[in-house]
XYZ file of C-alpha atoms in Angstrom:
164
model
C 108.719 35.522 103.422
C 108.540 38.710 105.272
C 106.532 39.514 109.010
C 104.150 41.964 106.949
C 100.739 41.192 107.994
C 98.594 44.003 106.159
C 97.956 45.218 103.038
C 100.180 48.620 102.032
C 97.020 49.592 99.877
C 93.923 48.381 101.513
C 95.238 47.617 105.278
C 92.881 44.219 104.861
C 95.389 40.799 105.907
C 97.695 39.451 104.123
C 97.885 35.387 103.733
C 99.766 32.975 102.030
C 98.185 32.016 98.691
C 99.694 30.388 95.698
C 100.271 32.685 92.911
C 102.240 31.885 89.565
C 103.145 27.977 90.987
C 104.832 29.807 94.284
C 103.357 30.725 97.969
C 103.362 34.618 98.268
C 101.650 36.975 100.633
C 98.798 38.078 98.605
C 96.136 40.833 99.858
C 92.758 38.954 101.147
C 90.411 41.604 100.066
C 89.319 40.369 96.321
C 89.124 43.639 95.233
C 92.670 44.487 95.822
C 94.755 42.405 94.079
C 98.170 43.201 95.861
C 101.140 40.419 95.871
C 104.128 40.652 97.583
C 106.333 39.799 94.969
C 109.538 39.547 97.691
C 111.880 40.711 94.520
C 115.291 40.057 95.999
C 117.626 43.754 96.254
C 120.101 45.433 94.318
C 123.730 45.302 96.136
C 126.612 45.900 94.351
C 130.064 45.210 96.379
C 133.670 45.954 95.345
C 136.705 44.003 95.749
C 138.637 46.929 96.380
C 142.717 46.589 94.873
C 145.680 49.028 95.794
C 148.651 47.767 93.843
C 149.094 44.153 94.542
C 146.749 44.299 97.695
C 143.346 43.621 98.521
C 141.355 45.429 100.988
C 138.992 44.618 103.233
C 137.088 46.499 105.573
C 135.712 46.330 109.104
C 132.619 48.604 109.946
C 132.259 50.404 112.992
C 130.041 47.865 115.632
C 131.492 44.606 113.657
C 133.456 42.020 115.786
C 137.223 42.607 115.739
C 137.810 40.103 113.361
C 135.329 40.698 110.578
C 136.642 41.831 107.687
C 134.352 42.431 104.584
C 134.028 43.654 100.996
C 132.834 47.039 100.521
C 129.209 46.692 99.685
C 125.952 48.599 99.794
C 122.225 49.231 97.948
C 121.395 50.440 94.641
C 120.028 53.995 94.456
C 116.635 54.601 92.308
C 117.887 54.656 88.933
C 121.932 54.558 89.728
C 123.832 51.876 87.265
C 125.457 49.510 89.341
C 128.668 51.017 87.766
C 128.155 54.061 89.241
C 126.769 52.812 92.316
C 129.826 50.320 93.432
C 132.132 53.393 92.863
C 129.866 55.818 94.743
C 129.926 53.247 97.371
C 133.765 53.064 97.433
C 134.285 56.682 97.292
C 131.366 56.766 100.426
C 132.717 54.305 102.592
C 136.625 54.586 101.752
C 136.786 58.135 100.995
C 138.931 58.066 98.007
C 137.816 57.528 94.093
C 138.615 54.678 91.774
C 138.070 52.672 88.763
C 136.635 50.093 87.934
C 138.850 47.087 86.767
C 136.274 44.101 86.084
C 132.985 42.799 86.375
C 133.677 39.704 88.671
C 129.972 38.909 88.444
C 126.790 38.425 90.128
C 125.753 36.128 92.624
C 122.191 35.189 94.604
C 122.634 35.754 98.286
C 119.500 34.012 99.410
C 119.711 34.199 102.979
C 119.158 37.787 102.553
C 117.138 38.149 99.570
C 119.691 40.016 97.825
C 121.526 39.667 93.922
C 124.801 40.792 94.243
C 127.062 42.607 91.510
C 130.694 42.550 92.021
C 132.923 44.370 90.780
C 137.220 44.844 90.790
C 137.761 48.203 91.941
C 141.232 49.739 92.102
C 141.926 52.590 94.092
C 145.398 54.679 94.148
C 145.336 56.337 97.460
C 145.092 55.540 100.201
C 141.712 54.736 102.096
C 140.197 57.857 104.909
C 138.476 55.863 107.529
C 134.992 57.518 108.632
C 131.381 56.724 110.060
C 131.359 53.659 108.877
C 134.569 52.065 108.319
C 136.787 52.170 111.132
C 139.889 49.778 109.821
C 141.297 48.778 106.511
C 143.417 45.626 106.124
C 145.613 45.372 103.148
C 146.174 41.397 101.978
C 148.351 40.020 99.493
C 145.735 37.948 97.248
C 147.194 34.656 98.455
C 146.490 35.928 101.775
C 142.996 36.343 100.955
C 140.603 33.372 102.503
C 137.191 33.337 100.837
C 134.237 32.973 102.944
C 131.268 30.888 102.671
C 128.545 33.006 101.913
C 127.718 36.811 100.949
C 130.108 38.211 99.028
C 132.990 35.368 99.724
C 132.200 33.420 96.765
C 132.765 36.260 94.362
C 136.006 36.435 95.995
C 137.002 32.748 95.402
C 135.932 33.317 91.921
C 138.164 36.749 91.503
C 141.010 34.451 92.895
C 140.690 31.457 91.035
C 140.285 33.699 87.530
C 143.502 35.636 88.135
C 144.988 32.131 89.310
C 145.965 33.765 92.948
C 144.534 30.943 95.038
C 146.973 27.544 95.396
């Protein structure tokens, strides 16, 4: 659940009430009828290829050691297709193609469905604003996390049998 406490239409309070067999915030003025549906977000996220190497990125403000996919939100009406590249081409500064689908995954802890995708690239990455260091891994090299994005990655791995 979210910290929301009023309405967005009426400004009456919101409280918990059960609606379709769930608890949801729910609008307490009759009249209004307003749910908060919490509809988990968009993300698509790119396990991003250059030859036989995977990259991952750091963003500016992350610890030293954090590594990541490159990931970010849907745009209003943008196909996830188009909107893992544009993140790519956004946060890496070069273009690619998509290889695969990997798949998509809930991330519950932060309410988000993820799309993943294989995207190779074929130059090499321009660090800006956000992205402040690129490490290139041999897939073998490549230790899947627990959560976010990191079971995609086991599952990439284990498809193209690069994981002992």
């Amino acid at each position: 659940m979210t910290d929301f406490k009023y309405c967005p239409l009426c400004a009456s309070s919101l409280a918990v009430q059960e609606r379709d067999g769930k608890h949801r915030l729910a609008c307490t003025n009759a009249a209004c009828e307003y749910v908060h549906w919490d509809n988990p977000t968009p993300v698509v996220a790119a396990i991003v290829t250059q030859g036989p190497h995977v990259l991952l990125a750091r963003a500016r403000g992350w610890a030293a050691d954090r590594f990541f996919l490159i990931a970010g939100f849907l745009e209003r009406g943008e196909h996830p297709d188009d909107a893992v590249l544009r993140e790519v081409r956004e946060e890496l500064g070069v273009s690619g193609h998509i290889v695969e689908f990997v798949g998509y995954y809930n991330f519950a802890l932060r309410n988000q469905i993820l799309f993943v995708f294989q995207v190779e690239i074929t130059s090499d990455p321009v660090l800006g604003e956000e992205i402040v260091e690129v490490k290139r891994l041999l897939p073998a090299d490549v230790v899947p996390w627990e959560r976010g994005t990191g079971p995609a990655v086991r599952d990439w791995l284990e498809r193209h049998r690069m994981r002992p």
